[in-house]
CSV table of C-alpha atoms and ligand atoms in Angstrom, one decimal:
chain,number,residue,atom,x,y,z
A,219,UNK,CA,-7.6,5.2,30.4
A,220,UNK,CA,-4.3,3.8,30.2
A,221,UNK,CA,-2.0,5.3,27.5
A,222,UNK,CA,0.8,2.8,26.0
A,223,UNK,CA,4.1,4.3,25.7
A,224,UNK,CA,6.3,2.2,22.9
A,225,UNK,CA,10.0,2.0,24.9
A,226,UNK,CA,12.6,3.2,22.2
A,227,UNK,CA,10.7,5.6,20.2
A,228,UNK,CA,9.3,7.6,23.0
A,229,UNK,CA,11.1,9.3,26.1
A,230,UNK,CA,8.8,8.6,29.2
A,231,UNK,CA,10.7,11.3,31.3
A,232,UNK,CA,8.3,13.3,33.2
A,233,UNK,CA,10.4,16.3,32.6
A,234,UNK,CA,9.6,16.6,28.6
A,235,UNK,CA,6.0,18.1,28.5
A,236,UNK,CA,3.4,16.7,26.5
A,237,UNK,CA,3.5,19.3,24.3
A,238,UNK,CA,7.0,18.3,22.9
A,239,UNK,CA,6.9,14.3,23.3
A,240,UNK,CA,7.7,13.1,19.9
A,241,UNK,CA,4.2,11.4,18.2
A,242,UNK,CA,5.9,8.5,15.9
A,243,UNK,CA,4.4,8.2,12.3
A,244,UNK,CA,4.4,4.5,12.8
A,245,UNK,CA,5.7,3.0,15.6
A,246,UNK,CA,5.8,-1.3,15.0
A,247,UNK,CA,7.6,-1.8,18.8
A,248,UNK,CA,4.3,-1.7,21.1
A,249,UNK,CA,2.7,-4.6,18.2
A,250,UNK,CA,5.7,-6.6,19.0
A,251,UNK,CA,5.5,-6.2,22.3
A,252,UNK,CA,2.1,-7.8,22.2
A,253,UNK,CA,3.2,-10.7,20.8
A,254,UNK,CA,6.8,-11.5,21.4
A,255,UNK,CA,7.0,-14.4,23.2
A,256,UNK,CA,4.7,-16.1,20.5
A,257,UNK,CA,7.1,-15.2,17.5
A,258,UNK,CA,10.0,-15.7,19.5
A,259,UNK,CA,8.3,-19.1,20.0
A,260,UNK,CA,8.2,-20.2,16.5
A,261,UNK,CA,11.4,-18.4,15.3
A,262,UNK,CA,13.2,-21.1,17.7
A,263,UNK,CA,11.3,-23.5,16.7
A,264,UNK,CA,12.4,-23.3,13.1
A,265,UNK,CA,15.9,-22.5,14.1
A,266,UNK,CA,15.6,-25.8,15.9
A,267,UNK,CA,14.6,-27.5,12.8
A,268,UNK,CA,16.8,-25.5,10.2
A,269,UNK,CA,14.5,-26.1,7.8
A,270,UNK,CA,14.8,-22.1,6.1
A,271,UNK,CA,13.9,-22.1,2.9
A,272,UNK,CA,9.6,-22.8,1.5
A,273,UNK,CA,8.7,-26.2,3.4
A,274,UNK,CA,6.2,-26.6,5.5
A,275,UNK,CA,6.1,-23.1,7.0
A,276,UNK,CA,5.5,-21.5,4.1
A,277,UNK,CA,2.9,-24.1,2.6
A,278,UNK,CA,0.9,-23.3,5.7
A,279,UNK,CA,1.0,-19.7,5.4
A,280,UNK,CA,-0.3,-20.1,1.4
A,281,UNK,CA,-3.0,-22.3,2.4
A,282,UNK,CA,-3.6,-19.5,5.1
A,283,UNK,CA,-3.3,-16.5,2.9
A,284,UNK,CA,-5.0,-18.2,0.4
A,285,UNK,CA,-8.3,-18.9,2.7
A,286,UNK,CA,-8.3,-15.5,4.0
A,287,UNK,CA,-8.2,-13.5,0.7
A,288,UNK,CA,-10.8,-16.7,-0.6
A,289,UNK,CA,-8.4,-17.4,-3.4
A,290,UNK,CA,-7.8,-21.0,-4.2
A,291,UNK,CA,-3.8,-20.9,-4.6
A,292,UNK,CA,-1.4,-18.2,-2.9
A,293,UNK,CA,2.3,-18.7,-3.7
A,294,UNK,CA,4.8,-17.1,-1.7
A,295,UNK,CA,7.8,-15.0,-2.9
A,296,UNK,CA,10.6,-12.6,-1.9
A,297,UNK,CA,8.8,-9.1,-1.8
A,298,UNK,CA,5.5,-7.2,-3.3
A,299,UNK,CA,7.5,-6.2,-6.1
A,300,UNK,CA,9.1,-10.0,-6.8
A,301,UNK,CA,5.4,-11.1,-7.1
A,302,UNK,CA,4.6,-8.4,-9.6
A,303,UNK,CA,7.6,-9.1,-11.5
A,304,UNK,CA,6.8,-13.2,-11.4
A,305,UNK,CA,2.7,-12.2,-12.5
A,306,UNK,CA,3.6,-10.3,-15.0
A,307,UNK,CA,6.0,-13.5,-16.5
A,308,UNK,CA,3.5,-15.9,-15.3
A,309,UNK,CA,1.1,-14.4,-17.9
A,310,UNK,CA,3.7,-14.6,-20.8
A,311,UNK,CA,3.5,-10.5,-20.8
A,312,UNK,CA,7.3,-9.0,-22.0
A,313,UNK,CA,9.2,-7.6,-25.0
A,314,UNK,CA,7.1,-5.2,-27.2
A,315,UNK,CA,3.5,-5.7,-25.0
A,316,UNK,CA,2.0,-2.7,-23.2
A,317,UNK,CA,0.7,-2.6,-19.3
A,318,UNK,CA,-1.7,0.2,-18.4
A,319,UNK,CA,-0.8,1.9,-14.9
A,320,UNK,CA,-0.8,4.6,-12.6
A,321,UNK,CA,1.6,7.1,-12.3
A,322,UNK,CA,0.5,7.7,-8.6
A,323,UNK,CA,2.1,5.3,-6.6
A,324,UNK,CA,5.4,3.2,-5.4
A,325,UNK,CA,8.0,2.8,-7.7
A,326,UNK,CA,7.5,-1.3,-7.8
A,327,UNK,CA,4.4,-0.7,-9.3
A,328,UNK,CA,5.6,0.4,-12.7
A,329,UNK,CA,9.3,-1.0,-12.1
A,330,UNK,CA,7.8,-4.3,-12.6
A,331,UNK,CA,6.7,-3.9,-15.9
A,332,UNK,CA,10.2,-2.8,-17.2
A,333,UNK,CA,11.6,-5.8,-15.3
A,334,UNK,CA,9.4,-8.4,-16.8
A,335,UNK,CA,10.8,-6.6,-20.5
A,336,UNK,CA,7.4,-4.3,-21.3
A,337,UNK,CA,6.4,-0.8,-21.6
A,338,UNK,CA,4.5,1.0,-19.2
A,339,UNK,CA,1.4,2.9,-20.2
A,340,UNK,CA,0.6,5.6,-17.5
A,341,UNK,CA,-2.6,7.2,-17.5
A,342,UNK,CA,-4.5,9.2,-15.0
A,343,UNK,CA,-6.1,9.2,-11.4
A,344,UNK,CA,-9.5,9.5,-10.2
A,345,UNK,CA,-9.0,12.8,-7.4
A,346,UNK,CA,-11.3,11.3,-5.2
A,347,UNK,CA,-9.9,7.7,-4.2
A,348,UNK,CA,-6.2,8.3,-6.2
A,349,UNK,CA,-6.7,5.1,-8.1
A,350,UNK,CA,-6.8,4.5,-11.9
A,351,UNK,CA,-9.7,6.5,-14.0
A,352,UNK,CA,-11.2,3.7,-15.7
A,353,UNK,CA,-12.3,6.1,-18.2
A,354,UNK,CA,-8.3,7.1,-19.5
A,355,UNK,CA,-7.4,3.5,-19.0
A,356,UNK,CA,-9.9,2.6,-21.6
A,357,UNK,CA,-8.9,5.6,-24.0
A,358,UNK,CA,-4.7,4.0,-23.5
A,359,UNK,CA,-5.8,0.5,-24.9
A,360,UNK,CA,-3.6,0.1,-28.2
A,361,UNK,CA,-2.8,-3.5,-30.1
A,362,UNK,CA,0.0,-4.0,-27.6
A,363,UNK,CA,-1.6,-3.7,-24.6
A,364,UNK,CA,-1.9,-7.1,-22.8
A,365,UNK,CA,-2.7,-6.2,-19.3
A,366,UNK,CA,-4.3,-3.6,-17.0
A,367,UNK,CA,-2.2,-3.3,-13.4
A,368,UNK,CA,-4.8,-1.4,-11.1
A,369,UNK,CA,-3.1,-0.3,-7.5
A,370,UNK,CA,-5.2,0.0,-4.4
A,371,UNK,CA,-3.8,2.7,-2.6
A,372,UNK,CA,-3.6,3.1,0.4
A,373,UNK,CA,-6.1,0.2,1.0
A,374,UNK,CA,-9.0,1.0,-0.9
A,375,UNK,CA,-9.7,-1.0,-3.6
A,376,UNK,CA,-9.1,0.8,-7.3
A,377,UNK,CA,-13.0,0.9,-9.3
A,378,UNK,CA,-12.9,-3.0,-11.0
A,379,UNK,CA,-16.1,-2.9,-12.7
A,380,UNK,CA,-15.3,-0.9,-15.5
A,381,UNK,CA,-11.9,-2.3,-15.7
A,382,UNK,CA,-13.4,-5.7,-15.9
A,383,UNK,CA,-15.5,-4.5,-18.9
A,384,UNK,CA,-12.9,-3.1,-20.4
A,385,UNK,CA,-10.4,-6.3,-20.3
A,386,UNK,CA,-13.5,-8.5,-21.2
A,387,UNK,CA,-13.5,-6.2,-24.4
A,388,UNK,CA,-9.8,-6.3,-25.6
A,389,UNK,CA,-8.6,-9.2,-23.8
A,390,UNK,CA,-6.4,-8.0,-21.5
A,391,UNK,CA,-5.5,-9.2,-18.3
A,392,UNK,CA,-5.1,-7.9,-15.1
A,393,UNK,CA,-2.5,-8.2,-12.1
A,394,UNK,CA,-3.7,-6.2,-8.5
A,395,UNK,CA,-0.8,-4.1,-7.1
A,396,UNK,CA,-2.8,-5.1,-3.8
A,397,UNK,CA,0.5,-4.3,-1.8
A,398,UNK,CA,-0.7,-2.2,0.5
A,399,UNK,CA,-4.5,-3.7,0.5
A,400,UNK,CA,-4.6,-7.2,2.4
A,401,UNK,CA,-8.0,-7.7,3.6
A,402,UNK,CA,-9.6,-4.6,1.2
A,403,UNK,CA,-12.8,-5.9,-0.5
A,404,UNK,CA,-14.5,-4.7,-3.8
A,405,UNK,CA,-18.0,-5.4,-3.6
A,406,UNK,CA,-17.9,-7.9,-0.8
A,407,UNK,CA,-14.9,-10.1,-2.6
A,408,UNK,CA,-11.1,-9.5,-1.1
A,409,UNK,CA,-8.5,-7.8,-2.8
A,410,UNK,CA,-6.3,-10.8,-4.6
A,411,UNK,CA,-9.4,-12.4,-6.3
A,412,UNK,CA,-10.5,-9.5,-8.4
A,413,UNK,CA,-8.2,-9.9,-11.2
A,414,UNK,CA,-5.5,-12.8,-12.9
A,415,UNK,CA,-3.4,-12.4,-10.1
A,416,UNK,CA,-3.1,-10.7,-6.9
A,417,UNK,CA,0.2,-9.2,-5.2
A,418,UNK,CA,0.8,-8.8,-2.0
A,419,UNK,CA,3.8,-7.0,0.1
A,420,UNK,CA,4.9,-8.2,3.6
A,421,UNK,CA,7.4,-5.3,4.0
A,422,UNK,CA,6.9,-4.4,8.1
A,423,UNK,CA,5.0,-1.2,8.0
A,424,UNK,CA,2.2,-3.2,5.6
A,425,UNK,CA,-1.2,-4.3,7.7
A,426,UNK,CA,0.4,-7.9,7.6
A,427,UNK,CA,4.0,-7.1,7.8
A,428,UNK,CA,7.0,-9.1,8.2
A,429,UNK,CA,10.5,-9.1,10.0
A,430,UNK,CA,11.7,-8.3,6.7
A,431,UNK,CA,11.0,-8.4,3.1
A,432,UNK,CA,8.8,-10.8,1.3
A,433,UNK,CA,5.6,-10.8,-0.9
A,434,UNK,CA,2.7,-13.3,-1.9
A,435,UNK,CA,0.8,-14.1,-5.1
A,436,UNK,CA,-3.2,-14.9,-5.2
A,437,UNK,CA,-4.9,-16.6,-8.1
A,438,UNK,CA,-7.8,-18.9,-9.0
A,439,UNK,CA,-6.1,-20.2,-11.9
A,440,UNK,CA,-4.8,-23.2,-11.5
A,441,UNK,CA,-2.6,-23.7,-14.4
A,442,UNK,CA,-1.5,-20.0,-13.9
A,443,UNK,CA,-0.9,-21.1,-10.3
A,444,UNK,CA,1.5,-23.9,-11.7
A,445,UNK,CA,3.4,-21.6,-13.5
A,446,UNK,CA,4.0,-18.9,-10.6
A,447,UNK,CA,5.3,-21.8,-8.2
A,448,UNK,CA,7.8,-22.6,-11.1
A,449,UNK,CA,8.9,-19.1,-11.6
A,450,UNK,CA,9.8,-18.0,-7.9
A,451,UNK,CA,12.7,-20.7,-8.8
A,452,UNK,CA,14.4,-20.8,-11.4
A,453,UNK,CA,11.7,-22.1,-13.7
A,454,UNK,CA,12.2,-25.2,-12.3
A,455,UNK,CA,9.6,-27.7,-13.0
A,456,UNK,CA,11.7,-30.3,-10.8
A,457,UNK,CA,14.5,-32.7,-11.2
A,458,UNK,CA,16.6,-29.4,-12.3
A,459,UNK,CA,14.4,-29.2,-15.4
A,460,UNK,CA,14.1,-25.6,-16.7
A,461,UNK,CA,11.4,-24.8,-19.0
A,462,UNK,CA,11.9,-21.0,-18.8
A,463,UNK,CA,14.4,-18.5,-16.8
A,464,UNK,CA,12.9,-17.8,-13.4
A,465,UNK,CA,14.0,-15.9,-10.3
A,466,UNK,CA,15.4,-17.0,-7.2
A,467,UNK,CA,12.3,-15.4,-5.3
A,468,UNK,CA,11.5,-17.9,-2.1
A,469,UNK,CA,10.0,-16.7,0.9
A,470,UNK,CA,11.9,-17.2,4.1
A,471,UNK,CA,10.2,-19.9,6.8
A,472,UNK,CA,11.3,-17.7,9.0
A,473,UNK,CA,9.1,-14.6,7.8
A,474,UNK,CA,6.2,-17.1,7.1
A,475,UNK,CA,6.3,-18.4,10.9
A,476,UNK,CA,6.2,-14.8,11.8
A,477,UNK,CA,3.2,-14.0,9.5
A,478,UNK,CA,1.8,-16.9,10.6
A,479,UNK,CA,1.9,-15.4,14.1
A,480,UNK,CA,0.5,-12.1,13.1
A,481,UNK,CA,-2.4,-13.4,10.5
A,482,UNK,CA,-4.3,-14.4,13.7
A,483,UNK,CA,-4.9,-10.5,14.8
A,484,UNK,CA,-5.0,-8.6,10.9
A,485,UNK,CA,-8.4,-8.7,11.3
A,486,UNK,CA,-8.5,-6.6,14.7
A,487,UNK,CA,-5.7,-4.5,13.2
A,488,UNK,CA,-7.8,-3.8,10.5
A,489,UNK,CA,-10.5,-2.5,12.5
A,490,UNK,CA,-8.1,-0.7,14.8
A,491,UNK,CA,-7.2,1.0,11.6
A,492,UNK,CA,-10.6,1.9,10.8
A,493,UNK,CA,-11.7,2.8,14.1
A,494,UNK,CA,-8.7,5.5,13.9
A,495,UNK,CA,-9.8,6.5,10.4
A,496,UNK,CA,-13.3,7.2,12.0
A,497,UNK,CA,-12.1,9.3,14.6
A,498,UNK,CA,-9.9,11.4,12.5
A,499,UNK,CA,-12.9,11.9,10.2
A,500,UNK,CA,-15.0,13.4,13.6
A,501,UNK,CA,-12.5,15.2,15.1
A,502,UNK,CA,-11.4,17.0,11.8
A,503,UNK,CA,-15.2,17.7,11.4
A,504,UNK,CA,-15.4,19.4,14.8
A,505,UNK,CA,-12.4,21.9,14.2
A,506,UNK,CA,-14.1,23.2,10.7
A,507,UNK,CA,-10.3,21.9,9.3
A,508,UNK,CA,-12.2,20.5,6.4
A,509,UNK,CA,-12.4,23.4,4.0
A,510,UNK,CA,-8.5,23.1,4.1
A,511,UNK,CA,-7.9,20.0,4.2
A,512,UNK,CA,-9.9,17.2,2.3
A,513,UNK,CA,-10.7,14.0,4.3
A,514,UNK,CA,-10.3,10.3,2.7
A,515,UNK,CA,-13.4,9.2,0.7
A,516,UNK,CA,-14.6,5.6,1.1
A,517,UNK,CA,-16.1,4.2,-1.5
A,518,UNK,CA,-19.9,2.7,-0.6
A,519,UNK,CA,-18.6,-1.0,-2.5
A,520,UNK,CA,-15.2,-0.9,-0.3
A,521,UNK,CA,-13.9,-2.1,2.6
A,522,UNK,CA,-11.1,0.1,3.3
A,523,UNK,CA,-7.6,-1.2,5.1
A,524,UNK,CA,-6.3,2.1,5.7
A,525,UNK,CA,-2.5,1.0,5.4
A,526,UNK,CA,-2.3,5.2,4.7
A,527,UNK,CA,-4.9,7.9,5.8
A,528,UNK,CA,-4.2,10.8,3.4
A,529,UNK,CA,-5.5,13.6,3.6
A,530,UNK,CA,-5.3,16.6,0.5
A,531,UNK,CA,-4.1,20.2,1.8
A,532,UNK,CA,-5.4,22.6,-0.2
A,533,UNK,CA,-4.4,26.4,-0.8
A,534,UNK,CA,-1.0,25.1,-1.7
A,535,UNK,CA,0.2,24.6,2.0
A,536,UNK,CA,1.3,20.9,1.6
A,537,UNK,CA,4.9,21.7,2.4
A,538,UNK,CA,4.5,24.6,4.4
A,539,UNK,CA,2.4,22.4,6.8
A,540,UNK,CA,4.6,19.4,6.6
A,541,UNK,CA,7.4,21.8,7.4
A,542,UNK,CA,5.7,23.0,10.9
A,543,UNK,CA,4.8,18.8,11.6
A,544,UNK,CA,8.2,18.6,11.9
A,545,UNK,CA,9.4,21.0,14.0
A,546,UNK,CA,6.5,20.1,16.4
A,547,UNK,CA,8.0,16.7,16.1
A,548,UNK,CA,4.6,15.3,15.1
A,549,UNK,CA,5.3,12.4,12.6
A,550,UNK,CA,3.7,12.6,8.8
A,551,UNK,CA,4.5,11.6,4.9
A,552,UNK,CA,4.1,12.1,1.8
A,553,UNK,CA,2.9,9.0,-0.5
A,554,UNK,CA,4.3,10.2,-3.3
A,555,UNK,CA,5.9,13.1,-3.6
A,556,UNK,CA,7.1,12.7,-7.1
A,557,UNK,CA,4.5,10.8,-9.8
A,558,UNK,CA,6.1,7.8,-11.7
A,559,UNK,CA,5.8,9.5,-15.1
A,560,UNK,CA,8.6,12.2,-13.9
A,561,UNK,CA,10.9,10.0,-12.6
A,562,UNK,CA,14.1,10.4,-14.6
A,563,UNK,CA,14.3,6.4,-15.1
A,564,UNK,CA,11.2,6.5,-17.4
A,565,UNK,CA,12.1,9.8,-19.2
A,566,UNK,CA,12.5,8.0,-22.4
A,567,UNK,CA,9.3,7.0,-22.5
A,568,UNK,CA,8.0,10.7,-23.1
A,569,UNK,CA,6.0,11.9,-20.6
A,570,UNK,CA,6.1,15.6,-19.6
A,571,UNK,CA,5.0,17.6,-16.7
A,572,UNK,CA,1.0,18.4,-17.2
A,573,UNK,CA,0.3,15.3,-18.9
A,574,UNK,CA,-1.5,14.1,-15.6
A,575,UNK,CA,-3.0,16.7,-14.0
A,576,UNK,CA,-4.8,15.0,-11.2
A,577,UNK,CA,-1.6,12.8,-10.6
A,578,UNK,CA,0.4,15.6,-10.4
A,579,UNK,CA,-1.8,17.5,-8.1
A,580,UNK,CA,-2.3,14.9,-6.3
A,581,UNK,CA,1.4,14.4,-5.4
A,582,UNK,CA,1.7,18.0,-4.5
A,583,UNK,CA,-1.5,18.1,-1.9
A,584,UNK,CA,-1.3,14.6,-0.2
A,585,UNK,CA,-0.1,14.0,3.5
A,586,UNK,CA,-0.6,10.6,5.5
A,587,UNK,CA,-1.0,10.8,9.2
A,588,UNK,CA,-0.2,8.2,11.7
A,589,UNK,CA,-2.8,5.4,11.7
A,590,UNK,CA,-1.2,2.6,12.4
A,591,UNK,CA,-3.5,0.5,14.9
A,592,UNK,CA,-1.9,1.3,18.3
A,593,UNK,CA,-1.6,4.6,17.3
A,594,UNK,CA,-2.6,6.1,20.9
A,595,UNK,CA,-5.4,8.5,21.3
A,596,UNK,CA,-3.5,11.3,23.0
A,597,UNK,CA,-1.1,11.3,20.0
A,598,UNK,CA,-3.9,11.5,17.4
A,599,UNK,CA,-5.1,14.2,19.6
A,600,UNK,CA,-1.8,15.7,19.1
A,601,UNK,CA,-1.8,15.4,15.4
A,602,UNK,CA,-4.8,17.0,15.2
A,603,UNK,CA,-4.3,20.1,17.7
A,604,UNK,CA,-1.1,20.5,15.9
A,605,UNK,CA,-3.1,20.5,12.2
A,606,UNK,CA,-5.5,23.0,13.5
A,607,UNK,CA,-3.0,25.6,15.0
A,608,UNK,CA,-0.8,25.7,11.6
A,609,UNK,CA,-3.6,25.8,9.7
A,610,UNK,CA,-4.9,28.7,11.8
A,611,UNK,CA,-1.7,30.6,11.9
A,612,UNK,CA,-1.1,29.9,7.8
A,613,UNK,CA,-4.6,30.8,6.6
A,614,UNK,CA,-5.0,34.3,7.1
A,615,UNK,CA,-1.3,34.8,5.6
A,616,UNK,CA,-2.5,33.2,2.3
A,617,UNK,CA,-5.8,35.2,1.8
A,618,UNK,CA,-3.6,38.4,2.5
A,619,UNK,CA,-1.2,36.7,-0.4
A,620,UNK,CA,-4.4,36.0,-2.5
A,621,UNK,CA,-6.0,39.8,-2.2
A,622,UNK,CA,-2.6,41.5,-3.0
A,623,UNK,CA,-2.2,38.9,-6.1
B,42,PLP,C1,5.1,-1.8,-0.9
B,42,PLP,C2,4.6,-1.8,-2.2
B,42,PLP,C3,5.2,-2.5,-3.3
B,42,PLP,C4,6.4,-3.3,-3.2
B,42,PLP,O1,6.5,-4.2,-2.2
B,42,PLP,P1,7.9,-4.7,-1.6
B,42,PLP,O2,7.6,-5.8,-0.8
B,42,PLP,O3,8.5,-3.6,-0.9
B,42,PLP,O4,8.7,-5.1,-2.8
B,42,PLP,C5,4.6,-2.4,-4.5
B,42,PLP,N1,3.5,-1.6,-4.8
B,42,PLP,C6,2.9,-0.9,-3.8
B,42,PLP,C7,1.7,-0.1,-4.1
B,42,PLP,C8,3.5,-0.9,-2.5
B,42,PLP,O5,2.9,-0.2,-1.5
């Protein structure tokens, strides 16, 4: 079996052993490498044409976007966190209205709602899949709450269902923080489709990623539709008539041309992911690593993207073990080391340390390992040999620890 080294990230010299070659947490070179010539194809041909900004490019890319997350409209914008912004406008939610979150995820996620002039409600996770607990979102709901903004991390799908009954019930709507979840499905439908408005993140290391920033909206609505295409500029409603104060949030044609180019394999990425999911999942299970660490669940209704594959280390070693990744030089992160409620922007809002317990544990256990989809074998062979003989060497020390305690 051939094994591809990514040039750049990677020495190939014969005299560095295998033992110390560097294993990349992501590496995006060998993906290019794939497929250069075809994105450097239809970069020159839009730098022949000059035409930068939305036109045809980007229409295609909607109408493509929009078929493959079976939405009827997709509007393009700057970034993931532009299209949560612009959603949250689109559906008139701002000054004095409440947005129901989680505190366990990427800052955009809650940013958003402070951008678009609301409050941000956090409430709790479910330990298992790290997504919102339907269950504390429905004990949040107040009069001001307008809408529920469910995140599927790391490319599962958060539990819809209950939040459906629960926005059914007070009339709230919903806006998917599907960033990191292109191609995800809750019971057989795609991520974008499940609530108001889907948002999407074409930052490079998503499963569709870019040359740079930019971000797509899904809806079904076409009035709501309308009204997003408007926002992304200006407010515009054409002939330099403003209605309402937009943003300047375009995509490039330049990033849609190179999405375009890399739509055409998500789907085999996607299964690349999964297939790398699998196989951590049966090697893990072979070295008995599972009592320390805890493996990803999938949910039976999902189809999970794996943009992350986190795994929970227990017995408080989390940093310990990230500690010795790093001096093996064996790439892995943490997604997210500090939950949104503690961050010192929202410390007006009140929250305190021990409000979310699963949230905060959470952010204190997780570690994502490399998955992207050309991760090599050898390296995930590496990550896993180097898991099992820190784990090994740190176990005893802790029981010791725990028997003298
Ligand atoms: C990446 C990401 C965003 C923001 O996307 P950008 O394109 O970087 O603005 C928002 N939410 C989540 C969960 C993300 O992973």
């Amino acid at each position: 079996m051939t094994i591809s080294v990514s040039p750049g990230t990677v020495s190939t010299s014969p005299l560095v052993a295998d033992a110390e070659r560097p294993v990349p947490f992501i590496d995006l070179v060998p993906q290019y490498n794939a497929m250069s010539t075809e994105i450097l194809g239809a970069v020159e041909r839009l730098l022949a044409e000059q035409k930068f900004i939305l036109g045809d490019e980007v229409a295609e890319l909607e109408n493509e976007i929009a078929t493959y997350c079976d939405a009827r409209h997709a509007i393009g914008c700057n970034s993931g966190t532009d299209a949560l912004i612009i959603a949250l406008q689109a559906l008139g939610i701002g000054e004095g209205d409440e947005v129901i979150t989680t505190p366990f995820s990427f800052f955009a996620t809650a940013s958003c709602i402070t951008r678009a002039g609301a409050t941000p409600v956090f409430v709790d996770i479910d330990p298992k899949t790290f997504n919102l607990d339907p269950q504390c979102v429905e004990d949040a709901v107040t009069s001001k709450t307008k809408a529920i903004l469910p995140v599927h991390l790391y490319g599962q799908c958060a539990d819809m269902e209950p939040l459906w009954r629960i926005a059914t019930q007070h009339k709230l709507a919903i806006v998917e923080d599907a960033c990191q979840a292109i191609g995800a499905e809750y019971q057989g439908r795609r991520a974008g489709v499940l609530g108001a408005v889907g948002c999407f993140s074409f930052f490079p290391t998503k499963n569709l990623g870019g040359a740079g920033d930019g971000g797509m909206m899904t809806t079904d609505d076409p009035e709501l539709a309308k009204r997003l295409k408007c926002l992304r500029v200006h407010g515009d409603v054409g002939q330099y008539e403003h209605v309402e104060v937009g943003m300047n949030s375009r995509l490039d044609a330049l990033q849609a041309a190179v999405l375009r180019v890399k739509l055409r394999r998500l789907e085999f990425w996607t299964a690349s992911r999964q297939r790398n999911a699998k196989r951590y999942a049966d090697m893990f299970r072979q070295t008995g690593l599972t009592d320390t660490l805890e493996l990803p669940t999938t949910k039976a209704d999902c189809r999970h993207v794996y943009n992350q594959y986190c795994v929970r280390v227990r017995s408080g070693l989390r940093d310990h073990v990230m500690q010795k990744m790093r001096e093996a030089k064996v790439g892995c992160a943490v997604y997210y080391p500090k939950p949104l409620h503690l961050q010192k922007c929202f410390a007006h809002l009140g929250y305190r340390l021990g409000q979310f317990p699963e949230a905060e544990a959470a952010s204190k256990d997780i570690l994502a390992l490399p998955i992207y989809p050309e991760l090599p074998m050898a390296d995930q062979e590496r990550v896993v040999g180097t898991l099992q003989k820190i784990i090994r060497e740190a176990v005893p020390t802790t029981q010791r620890i725990r028997r003298a305690a």
